[in-house]
Amino acid sequence: MPKDAFSATSACNYATVRRAARKLGQFYDDIVGPSGLKATQQGLLYQISATGAPTMGEIASAMIMDLSALGHTLKPLIRDGYVETVADSQDRRIRRVRLTKGGEKKLAEAMKLWKVAQQRLEDRIGAEKAERLRSALDEIAKLDLDEPIAS
Amino acid sequence: MPKDAFSATSACNYATVRRAARKLGQFYDDIVGPSGLKATQQGLLYQISATGAPTMGEIASAMIMDLSALGHTLKPLIRDGYVETVADSQDRRIRRVRLTKGGEKKLAEAMKLWKVAQQRLEDRIGAEKAERLRSALDEIAKLDLDEPIAS
DNA sequence: AATTAATAGTGGCATATGCCAGTAATTAAC
DNA sequence: GTTAATTACTGGCATATGCCACTATTAATT
């Protein structure tokens, strides 16, 4: 048995992506953490900030995330005063999400750290390689994998 | 504003990996789900099965997962009788993990579905491309990203 | 207009994952 | 050979994520 019998290079695309996600989570969290935000939260605040005052459905769709999962994830950010939701005046079913002043400030703080993490990672693997990797992952994210009903 | 203004191609490597992970999770879960296992659980059972009777630390290390997180994740599988842990006779701190008969059976069932998902995905993106993607992700997973102490 | 269908979220429950503070057991130090 | 580290987990708490059932609103039907 090879010494690194437990290095686990799985053939499963899903397992491989999740393993890399955990690794990157450790890395980005270590660096972004001092801002008080998890890297996931920084990413979510960024997504909100970058798209104006998106509705929950728009955010969920963009992030390929379940709507209710998004709702759950927003809770601590709302509790901590970084985010607020306002009912749309046209359609009261819709809730638009936006950063508070404090949220913008906190995001700015976290983004500085994010840049350090991003840069440090790309110094290691190469910006071009990272670019290709993201491109491949985005391709997967955009696939229409609805049951082909191969009847 | 383009119709897919919320398609979100982030520059963040971590966000991109997580988004793809969610997408793949939906896909693999849809197909593996009928076995009664989540794709994550199928992957974990496979990892245990593939490495004999690994210790928790070995599994966690191989999966780049926090040891306590692994412990939590194992609980439903132990509760459902698919996995059991046995104290090592040499070193009683160590708990070896292994599949029960029922766990092996369930894994075999789930693996059939996993193969369908894996094949269907690779039919879409190309086996070679998937191979390259996993390779790139494994490279990240293996990086030594300990704080370089850039003092 | 009243009913039905569709849309947008919320809340409950469950798994996934991580950090930190113990606990148990083994090893290293003195 | 006791005491001080180290190792391997466990448990509690918190966030991340998803499914399903339910509520609130708006749009579509008849």
mmCIF file of C-alpha atoms (C1' of nucleotides) in Angstrom:
data_model
loop_
_atom_site.group_PDB
_atom_site.id
_atom_site.type_symbol
_atom_site.label_atom_id
_atom_site.label_comp_id
_atom_site.label_asym_id
_atom_site.label_seq_id
_atom_site.Cartn_x
_atom_site.Cartn_y
_atom_site.Cartn_z
ATOM 1 C CA MET A 1 0.000 0.000 0.000
ATOM 2 C CA PRO A 2 1.465 3.363 -1.023
ATOM 3 C CA LYS A 3 2.264 5.725 1.778
ATOM 4 C CA ASP A 4 -0.359 8.189 0.658
ATOM 5 C CA ALA A 5 -3.052 5.560 0.426
ATOM 6 C CA PHE A 6 -5.366 8.101 1.953
ATOM 7 C CA SER A 7 -4.777 10.937 -0.446
ATOM 8 C CA ALA A 8 -8.015 10.017 -2.151
ATOM 9 C CA THR A 9 -8.091 11.081 -5.732
ATOM 10 C CA SER A 10 -11.648 10.105 -6.380
ATOM 11 C CA ALA A 11 -13.009 9.597 -9.845
ATOM 12 C CA CYS A 12 -16.208 11.267 -8.747
ATOM 13 C CA ASN A 13 -16.532 14.767 -10.093
ATOM 14 C CA TYR A 14 -18.763 15.796 -7.229
ATOM 15 C CA ALA A 15 -16.510 14.429 -4.508
ATOM 16 C CA THR A 16 -13.514 16.073 -6.133
ATOM 17 C CA VAL A 17 -15.206 19.443 -6.331
ATOM 18 C CA ARG A 18 -16.334 19.250 -2.726
ATOM 19 C CA ARG A 19 -12.884 18.270 -1.535
ATOM 20 C CA ALA A 20 -11.388 21.239 -3.320
ATOM 21 C CA ALA A 21 -14.134 23.444 -1.914
ATOM 22 C CA ARG A 22 -13.241 22.402 1.627
ATOM 23 C CA LYS A 23 -9.586 23.108 0.966
ATOM 24 C CA LEU A 24 -10.323 26.524 -0.482
ATOM 25 C CA GLY A 25 -12.718 27.200 2.368
ATOM 26 C CA GLN A 26 -9.946 26.668 4.881
ATOM 27 C CA PHE A 27 -7.667 28.920 2.900
ATOM 28 C CA TYR A 28 -10.024 31.806 2.203
ATOM 29 C CA ASP A 29 -11.556 31.632 5.679
ATOM 30 C CA ASP A 30 -8.156 31.802 7.335
ATOM 31 C CA ILE A 31 -7.412 35.025 5.528
ATOM 32 C CA VAL A 32 -10.873 36.621 5.369
ATOM 33 C CA GLY A 33 -11.826 35.487 8.869
ATOM 34 C CA PRO A 34 -10.218 38.412 10.734
ATOM 35 C CA SER A 35 -12.860 40.665 9.153
ATOM 36 C CA GLY A 36 -15.449 38.778 11.144
ATOM 37 C CA LEU A 37 -17.025 37.300 8.023
ATOM 38 C CA LYS A 38 -16.756 33.789 6.691
ATOM 39 C CA ALA A 39 -15.575 33.693 3.088
ATOM 40 C CA THR A 40 -19.025 32.434 2.163
ATOM 41 C CA GLN A 41 -20.573 35.522 3.729
ATOM 42 C CA GLN A 42 -18.113 37.833 2.036
ATOM 43 C CA GLY A 43 -19.075 36.176 -1.241
ATOM 44 C CA LEU A 44 -22.751 36.618 -0.572
ATOM 45 C CA LEU A 45 -22.407 40.262 0.423
ATOM 46 C CA TYR A 46 -20.358 40.807 -2.704
ATOM 47 C CA GLN A 47 -23.021 39.197 -4.855
ATOM 48 C CA ILE A 48 -25.675 41.437 -3.351
ATOM 49 C CA SER A 49 -23.522 44.513 -3.682
ATOM 50 C CA ALA A 50 -22.529 43.727 -7.247
ATOM 51 C CA THR A 51 -26.085 43.351 -8.460
ATOM 52 C CA GLY A 52 -27.659 46.407 -6.879
ATOM 53 C CA ALA A 53 -30.707 45.503 -4.853
ATOM 54 C CA PRO A 54 -31.497 42.037 -6.161
ATOM 55 C CA THR A 55 -34.480 39.992 -5.108
ATOM 56 C CA MET A 56 -33.901 36.808 -3.186
ATOM 57 C CA GLY A 57 -34.854 34.780 -6.219
ATOM 58 C CA GLU A 58 -32.317 36.581 -8.359
ATOM 59 C CA ILE A 59 -29.536 35.975 -5.882
ATOM 60 C CA ALA A 60 -30.484 32.335 -5.477
ATOM 61 C CA SER A 61 -30.630 31.863 -9.209
ATOM 62 C CA ALA A 62 -27.301 33.554 -9.785
ATOM 63 C CA MET A 63 -25.651 31.480 -7.107
ATOM 64 C CA ILE A 64 -27.412 28.285 -8.148
ATOM 65 C CA MET A 65 -28.637 28.064 -4.609
ATOM 66 C CA ASP A 66 -31.927 26.936 -3.174
ATOM 67 C CA LEU A 67 -34.111 29.911 -2.306
ATOM 68 C CA SER A 68 -34.766 28.734 1.210
ATOM 69 C CA ALA A 69 -31.073 28.015 1.706
ATOM 70 C CA LEU A 70 -30.387 31.595 0.757
ATOM 71 C CA GLY A 71 -32.958 32.762 3.268
ATOM 72 C CA HIS A 72 -31.260 30.788 5.994
ATOM 73 C CA THR A 73 -27.830 32.049 5.022
ATOM 74 C CA LEU A 74 -29.001 35.644 5.065
ATOM 75 C CA LYS A 75 -30.287 35.422 8.615
ATOM 76 C CA PRO A 76 -27.028 35.884 10.489
ATOM 77 C CA LEU A 77 -26.127 38.742 8.141
ATOM 78 C CA ILE A 78 -29.461 40.419 8.819
ATOM 79 C CA ARG A 79 -29.116 39.769 12.526
ATOM 80 C CA ASP A 80 -25.693 41.382 12.493
ATOM 81 C CA GLY A 81 -27.045 44.379 10.619
ATOM 82 C CA TYR A 82 -25.114 43.953 7.387
ATOM 83 C CA VAL A 83 -28.115 43.261 5.211
ATOM 84 C CA GLU A 84 -31.747 44.275 5.093
ATOM 85 C CA THR A 85 -34.692 43.231 2.985
ATOM 86 C CA VAL A 86 -37.411 45.534 1.765
ATOM 87 C CA ALA A 87 -40.696 44.535 0.212
ATOM 88 C CA ASP A 88 -41.047 45.610 -3.392
ATOM 89 C CA SER A 89 -43.749 48.259 -3.739
ATOM 90 C CA GLN A 90 -44.961 46.860 -7.073
ATOM 91 C CA ASP A 91 -45.145 43.229 -6.041
ATOM 92 C CA ARG A 92 -45.319 42.651 -2.345
ATOM 93 C CA ARG A 93 -44.287 39.004 -2.713
ATOM 94 C CA ILE A 94 -40.863 40.184 -3.702
ATOM 95 C CA ARG A 95 -38.264 41.165 -1.169
ATOM 96 C CA ARG A 96 -35.283 43.121 -2.373
ATOM 97 C CA VAL A 97 -32.045 42.588 -0.552
ATOM 98 C CA ARG A 98 -29.454 45.254 0.010
ATOM 99 C CA LEU A 99 -26.476 46.040 2.146
ATOM 100 C CA THR A 100 -26.779 48.445 5.003
ATOM 101 C CA LYS A 101 -24.139 51.103 5.513
ATOM 102 C CA GLY A 102 -22.499 48.807 7.988
ATOM 103 C CA GLY A 103 -22.703 45.982 5.478
ATOM 104 C CA GLU A 104 -20.936 48.009 2.831
ATOM 105 C CA LYS A 105 -18.248 48.947 5.265
ATOM 106 C CA LYS A 106 -17.778 45.382 6.409
ATOM 107 C CA LEU A 107 -17.721 44.123 2.834
ATOM 108 C CA ALA A 108 -15.057 46.659 1.899
ATOM 109 C CA GLU A 109 -13.019 45.448 4.834
ATOM 110 C CA ALA A 110 -13.462 41.803 3.864
ATOM 111 C CA MET A 111 -12.729 42.454 0.193
ATOM 112 C CA LYS A 112 -9.275 43.693 1.058
ATOM 113 C CA LEU A 113 -8.577 40.393 2.746
ATOM 114 C CA TRP A 114 -10.253 38.458 -0.054
ATOM 115 C CA LYS A 115 -7.867 40.046 -2.531
ATOM 116 C CA VAL A 116 -4.948 38.847 -0.466
ATOM 117 C CA ALA A 117 -6.296 35.304 -0.454
ATOM 118 C CA GLN A 118 -7.156 35.363 -4.123
ATOM 119 C CA GLN A 119 -3.755 36.728 -5.055
ATOM 120 C CA ARG A 120 -1.883 34.354 -2.822
ATOM 121 C CA LEU A 121 -3.710 31.384 -4.292
ATOM 122 C CA GLU A 122 -3.122 32.482 -7.835
ATOM 123 C CA ASP A 123 0.529 33.094 -7.115
ATOM 124 C CA ARG A 124 0.637 29.426 -6.309
ATOM 125 C CA ILE A 125 -1.344 27.893 -9.099
ATOM 126 C CA GLY A 126 -1.001 30.578 -11.715
ATOM 127 C CA ALA A 127 -3.607 33.150 -12.664
ATOM 128 C CA GLU A 128 -4.114 31.602 -16.055
ATOM 129 C CA LYS A 129 -4.679 28.158 -14.654
ATOM 130 C CA ALA A 130 -7.130 29.564 -12.138
ATOM 131 C CA GLU A 131 -8.910 31.325 -14.956
ATOM 132 C CA ARG A 132 -9.238 28.086 -16.911
ATOM 133 C CA LEU A 133 -10.429 26.261 -13.819
ATOM 134 C CA ARG A 134 -13.138 28.817 -13.098
ATOM 135 C CA SER A 135 -14.128 28.695 -16.726
ATOM 136 C CA ALA A 136 -14.562 24.930 -16.606
ATOM 137 C CA LEU A 137 -16.536 25.167 -13.382
ATOM 138 C CA ASP A 138 -18.742 27.902 -14.793
ATOM 139 C CA GLU A 139 -19.438 25.727 -17.775
ATOM 140 C CA ILE A 140 -20.725 23.039 -15.461
ATOM 141 C CA ALA A 141 -22.715 25.574 -13.497
ATOM 142 C CA LYS A 142 -24.470 26.626 -16.660
ATOM 143 C CA LEU A 143 -25.316 23.171 -17.949
ATOM 144 C CA ASP A 144 -28.948 22.346 -18.412
ATOM 145 C CA LEU A 145 -29.014 19.058 -16.607
ATOM 146 C CA ASP A 146 -32.756 18.722 -16.282
ATOM 147 C CA GLU A 147 -33.694 15.102 -16.483
ATOM 148 C CA PRO A 148 -33.319 14.429 -20.203
ATOM 149 C CA ILE A 149 -36.285 12.074 -19.904
ATOM 150 C CA ALA A 150 -34.367 9.688 -22.127
ATOM 151 C CA SER A 151 -37.524 7.820 -22.924
ATOM 152 C CA MET B 1 -29.311 44.872 -18.799
ATOM 153 C CA PRO B 2 -28.761 41.434 -20.340
ATOM 154 C CA LYS B 3 -31.369 38.864 -19.556
ATOM 155 C CA ASP B 4 -28.895 36.762 -17.598
ATOM 156 C CA ALA B 5 -27.643 39.646 -15.558
ATOM 157 C CA PHE B 6 -27.701 37.296 -12.603
ATOM 158 C CA SER B 7 -25.681 34.458 -14.038
ATOM 159 C CA ALA B 8 -22.844 35.462 -11.784
ATOM 160 C CA THR B 9 -19.477 34.457 -13.099
ATOM 161 C CA SER B 10 -17.468 35.433 -10.078
ATOM 162 C CA ALA B 11 -13.748 35.972 -10.182
ATOM 163 C CA CYS B 12 -13.502 34.279 -6.814
ATOM 164 C CA ASN B 13 -12.101 30.797 -7.086
ATOM 165 C CA TYR B 14 -13.830 29.725 -3.895
ATOM 166 C CA ALA B 15 -17.232 31.086 -4.896
ATOM 167 C CA THR B 16 -16.917 29.468 -8.297
ATOM 168 C CA VAL B 17 -16.046 26.091 -6.855
ATOM 169 C CA ARG B 18 -18.924 26.260 -4.406
ATOM 170 C CA ARG B 19 -21.387 27.244 -7.079
ATOM 171 C CA ALA B 20 -20.327 24.288 -9.204
ATOM 172 C CA ALA B 21 -20.509 22.057 -6.135
ATOM 173 C CA ARG B 22 -24.119 23.080 -5.557
ATOM 174 C CA LYS B 23 -24.945 22.400 -9.170
ATOM 175 C CA LEU B 24 -23.311 18.986 -9.092
ATOM 176 C CA GLY B 25 -24.982 18.272 -5.780
ATOM 177 C CA GLN B 26 -28.387 18.807 -7.321
ATOM 178 C CA PHE B 27 -27.469 16.572 -10.231
ATOM 179 C CA TYR B 28 -25.873 13.682 -8.360
ATOM 180 C CA ASP B 29 -28.475 13.828 -5.594
ATOM 181 C CA ASP B 30 -31.328 13.643 -8.051
ATOM 182 C CA ILE B 31 -29.934 10.448 -9.473
ATOM 183 C CA VAL B 32 -28.423 8.844 -6.374
ATOM 184 C CA GLY B 33 -31.271 9.929 -4.122
ATOM 185 C CA PRO B 34 -33.596 7.019 -4.871
ATOM 186 C CA SER B 35 -31.095 4.754 -3.100
ATOM 187 C CA GLY B 36 -31.924 6.597 0.096
ATOM 188 C CA LEU B 37 -28.442 8.097 0.320
ATOM 189 C CA LYS B 38 -27.338 11.628 -0.422
ATOM 190 C CA ALA B 39 -24.504 11.773 -2.930
ATOM 191 C CA THR B 40 -22.289 13.014 -0.100
ATOM 192 C CA GLN B 41 -23.096 9.910 1.912
ATOM 193 C CA GLN B 42 -22.491 7.628 -1.035
ATOM 194 C CA GLY B 43 -19.119 9.296 -1.435
ATOM 195 C CA LEU B 44 -18.286 8.830 2.207
ATOM 196 C CA LEU B 45 -19.307 5.179 2.247
ATOM 197 C CA TYR B 46 -17.239 4.673 -0.876
ATOM 198 C CA GLN B 47 -14.235 6.290 0.726
ATOM 199 C CA ILE B 48 -14.545 4.013 3.744
ATOM 200 C CA SER B 49 -15.071 0.952 1.600
ATOM 201 C CA ALA B 50 -12.206 1.770 -0.722
ATOM 202 C CA THR B 51 -9.675 2.134 2.082
ATOM 203 C CA GLY B 52 -10.498 -0.947 4.116
ATOM 204 C CA ALA B 53 -11.154 -0.072 7.716
ATOM 205 C CA PRO B 54 -9.664 3.399 7.963
ATOM 206 C CA THR B 55 -9.440 5.420 11.133
ATOM 207 C CA MET B 56 -11.460 8.586 11.402
ATOM 208 C CA GLY B 57 -8.316 10.622 11.107
ATOM 209 C CA GLU B 58 -7.334 8.857 7.907
ATOM 210 C CA ILE B 59 -10.715 9.483 6.342
ATOM 211 C CA ALA B 60 -10.741 13.112 7.411
ATOM 212 C CA SER B 61 -7.247 13.602 6.059
ATOM 213 C CA ALA B 62 -8.035 11.944 2.760
ATOM 214 C CA MET B 63 -11.167 14.004 2.330
ATOM 215 C CA ILE B 64 -9.533 17.194 3.578
ATOM 216 C CA MET B 65 -12.303 17.398 6.083
ATOM 217 C CA ASP B 66 -12.326 18.476 9.706
ATOM 218 C CA LEU B 67 -12.230 15.490 12.019
ATOM 219 C CA SER B 68 -15.216 16.635 14.015
ATOM 220 C CA ALA B 69 -17.150 17.357 10.831
ATOM 221 C CA LEU B 70 -16.514 13.796 9.781
ATOM 222 C CA GLY B 71 -17.791 12.593 13.130
ATOM 223 C CA HIS B 72 -20.994 14.560 12.658
ATOM 224 C CA THR B 73 -21.437 13.321 9.117
ATOM 225 C CA LEU B 74 -20.999 9.724 10.174
ATOM 226 C CA LYS B 75 -23.754 9.907 12.764
ATOM 227 C CA PRO B 76 -26.757 9.451 10.494
ATOM 228 C CA LEU B 77 -24.939 6.618 8.738
ATOM 229 C CA ILE B 78 -24.237 4.899 12.040
ATOM 230 C CA ARG B 79 -27.794 5.538 13.193
ATOM 231 C CA ASP B 80 -29.104 3.916 10.025
ATOM 232 C CA GLY B 81 -26.821 0.936 10.509
ATOM 233 C CA TYR B 82 -24.612 1.418 7.463
ATOM 234 C CA VAL B 83 -21.416 2.116 9.348
ATOM 235 C CA GLU B 84 -19.885 1.069 12.631
ATOM 236 C CA THR B 85 -16.780 2.108 14.520
ATOM 237 C CA VAL B 86 -14.560 -0.195 16.506
ATOM 238 C CA ALA B 87 -11.843 0.805 18.900
ATOM 239 C CA ASP B 88 -8.395 -0.239 17.759
ATOM 240 C CA SER B 89 -6.988 -2.912 20.061
ATOM 241 C CA GLN B 90 -3.459 -1.487 19.880
ATOM 242 C CA ASP B 91 -4.368 2.124 20.503
ATOM 243 C CA ARG B 92 -7.714 2.669 22.110
ATOM 244 C CA ARG B 93 -7.809 6.320 21.099
ATOM 245 C CA ILE B 94 -8.226 5.208 17.528
ATOM 246 C CA ARG B 95 -11.589 4.217 16.143
ATOM 247 C CA ARG B 96 -11.632 2.261 12.929
ATOM 248 C CA VAL B 97 -14.585 2.799 10.687
ATOM 249 C CA ARG B 98 -16.114 0.143 8.489
ATOM 250 C CA LEU B 99 -19.253 -0.644 6.610
ATOM 251 C CA THR B 100 -21.744 -3.091 7.998
ATOM 252 C CA LYS B 101 -23.243 -5.752 5.749
ATOM 253 C CA GLY B 102 -26.181 -3.445 5.233
ATOM 254 C CA GLY B 103 -23.822 -0.605 4.465
ATOM 255 C CA GLU B 104 -22.056 -2.601 1.783
ATOM 256 C CA LYS B 105 -25.348 -3.530 0.248
ATOM 257 C CA LYS B 106 -26.600 0.033 0.308
ATOM 258 C CA LEU B 107 -23.346 1.306 -1.146
ATOM 259 C CA ALA B 108 -23.531 -1.200 -3.983
ATOM 260 C CA GLU B 109 -27.036 0.009 -4.698
ATOM 261 C CA ALA B 110 -25.989 3.654 -4.625
ATOM 262 C CA MET B 111 -22.904 3.037 -6.745
ATOM 263 C CA LYS B 112 -25.051 1.804 -9.601
ATOM 264 C CA LEU B 113 -26.882 5.099 -9.551
ATOM 265 C CA TRP B 114 -23.671 7.043 -9.088
ATOM 266 C CA LYS B 115 -22.323 5.479 -12.265
ATOM 267 C CA VAL B 116 -25.379 6.679 -14.132
ATOM 268 C CA ALA B 117 -24.884 10.209 -12.858
ATOM 269 C CA GLN B 118 -21.166 10.183 -13.514
ATOM 270 C CA GLN B 119 -21.639 8.830 -17.018
ATOM 271 C CA ARG B 120 -24.450 11.195 -17.846
ATOM 272 C CA LEU B 121 -22.386 14.176 -16.721
ATOM 273 C CA GLU B 122 -19.342 13.101 -18.660
ATOM 274 C CA ASP B 123 -21.436 12.495 -21.732
ATOM 275 C CA ARG B 124 -22.258 16.167 -21.491
ATOM 276 C CA ILE B 125 -18.916 17.711 -20.747
ATOM 277 C CA GLY B 126 -16.633 15.033 -22.132
ATOM 278 C CA ALA B 127 -14.718 12.474 -20.113
ATOM 279 C CA GLU B 128 -11.409 14.034 -20.962
ATOM 280 C CA LYS B 129 -12.493 17.472 -19.884
ATOM 281 C CA ALA B 130 -13.848 16.053 -16.648
ATOM 282 C CA GLU B 131 -10.534 14.301 -16.124
ATOM 283 C CA ARG B 132 -8.642 17.547 -16.578
ATOM 284 C CA LEU B 133 -11.017 19.346 -14.253
ATOM 285 C CA ARG B 134 -10.601 16.771 -11.496
ATOM 286 C CA SER B 135 -6.882 16.920 -12.015
ATOM 287 C CA ALA B 136 -6.846 20.684 -11.546
ATOM 288 C CA LEU B 137 -9.029 20.406 -8.456
ATOM 289 C CA ASP B 138 -6.839 17.667 -7.009
ATOM 290 C CA GLU B 139 -3.842 19.859 -7.521
ATOM 291 C CA ILE B 140 -5.473 22.530 -5.399
ATOM 292 C CA ALA B 141 -6.481 19.973 -2.832
ATOM 293 C CA LYS B 142 -2.869 18.911 -2.472
ATOM 294 C CA LEU B 143 -1.379 22.381 -2.164
ATOM 295 C CA ASP B 144 0.470 23.188 0.984
ATOM 296 C CA LEU B 145 -1.163 26.464 1.818
ATOM 297 C CA ASP B 146 0.023 26.780 5.367
ATOM 298 C CA GLU B 147 0.529 30.377 6.229
ATOM 299 C CA PRO B 148 3.800 31.146 4.448
ATOM 300 C CA ILE B 149 4.652 33.343 7.413
ATOM 301 C CA ALA B 150 5.759 35.982 4.938
ATOM 302 C CA SER B 151 7.615 37.827 7.657
ATOM 303 C "C1'" DA C 1 -65.800 38.957 -9.683
ATOM 304 C "C1'" DA C 2 -64.803 34.408 -7.542
ATOM 305 C "C1'" DT C 3 -61.910 30.562 -8.185
ATOM 306 C "C1'" DT C 4 -57.696 28.511 -9.623
ATOM 307 C "C1'" DA C 5 -52.983 28.533 -10.756
ATOM 308 C "C1'" DA C 6 -48.521 30.390 -10.412
ATOM 309 C "C1'" DT C 7 -44.906 33.055 -7.988
ATOM 310 C "C1'" DA C 8 -41.914 34.545 -4.011
ATOM 311 C "C1'" DG C 9 -40.716 33.706 0.423
ATOM 312 C "C1'" DT C 10 -40.750 31.631 5.261
ATOM 313 C "C1'" DG C 11 -40.280 27.966 8.708
ATOM 314 C "C1'" DG C 12 -39.253 23.331 10.141
ATOM 315 C "C1'" DC C 13 -36.369 19.486 9.781
ATOM 316 C "C1'" DA C 14 -32.143 17.204 8.221
ATOM 317 C "C1'" DT C 15 -27.488 16.773 6.541
ATOM 318 C "C1'" DA C 16 -22.679 19.045 5.693
ATOM 319 C "C1'" DT C 17 -18.950 21.358 7.652
ATOM 320 C "C1'" DG C 18 -15.927 23.929 10.852
ATOM 321 C "C1'" DC C 19 -14.110 25.858 15.369
ATOM 322 C "C1'" DC C 20 -13.280 25.295 20.067
ATOM 323 C "C1'" DA C 21 -13.399 23.161 24.431
ATOM 324 C "C1'" DG C 22 -13.229 19.063 26.655
ATOM 325 C "C1'" DT C 23 -12.052 13.741 27.448
ATOM 326 C "C1'" DA C 24 -9.535 9.568 26.952
ATOM 327 C "C1'" DA C 25 -5.388 7.294 25.941
ATOM 328 C "C1'" DT C 26 -0.549 7.146 24.605
ATOM 329 C "C1'" DT C 27 3.980 8.983 24.528
ATOM 330 C "C1'" DA C 28 7.675 12.001 25.995
ATOM 331 C "C1'" DA C 29 10.111 14.265 29.878
ATOM 332 C "C1'" DC C 30 12.273 14.657 33.997
ATOM 333 C "C1'" DG D 1 7.296 6.165 37.190
ATOM 334 C "C1'" DT D 2 4.599 10.371 37.903
ATOM 335 C "C1'" DT D 3 3.780 14.582 35.263
ATOM 336 C "C1'" DA D 4 3.618 17.055 31.013
ATOM 337 C "C1'" DA D 5 2.795 16.914 26.040
ATOM 338 C "C1'" DT D 6 0.597 14.876 22.145
ATOM 339 C "C1'" DT D 7 -2.845 12.363 19.754
ATOM 340 C "C1'" DA D 8 -7.577 10.917 18.454
ATOM 341 C "C1'" DC D 9 -11.959 11.811 19.199
ATOM 342 C "C1'" DT D 10 -16.536 13.690 21.081
ATOM 343 C "C1'" DG D 11 -19.949 17.395 21.979
ATOM 344 C "C1'" DG D 12 -21.713 21.933 21.703
ATOM 345 C "C1'" DC D 13 -22.527 25.806 18.963
ATOM 346 C "C1'" DA D 14 -22.775 28.138 14.469
ATOM 347 C "C1'" DT D 15 -23.082 28.596 9.529
ATOM 348 C "C1'" DA D 16 -24.175 26.370 4.763
ATOM 349 C "C1'" DT D 17 -27.432 24.047 2.084
ATOM 350 C "C1'" DG D 18 -31.561 21.502 0.531
ATOM 351 C "C1'" DC D 19 -36.419 19.565 0.603
ATOM 352 C "C1'" DC D 20 -41.091 20.053 1.694
ATOM 353 C "C1'" DA D 21 -45.126 22.183 3.463
ATOM 354 C "C1'" DC D 22 -47.328 26.458 4.190
ATOM 355 C "C1'" DT D 23 -48.450 31.528 3.646
ATOM 356 C "C1'" DA D 24 -48.969 35.633 1.098
ATOM 357 C "C1'" DT D 25 -49.576 37.874 -3.349
ATOM 358 C "C1'" DT D 26 -50.353 38.308 -7.924
ATOM 359 C "C1'" DA D 27 -51.850 36.519 -12.401
ATOM 360 C "C1'" DA D 28 -54.854 33.631 -15.155
ATOM 361 C "C1'" DT D 29 -59.480 31.279 -15.950
ATOM 362 C "C1'" DT D 30 -64.052 30.905 -16.486
#
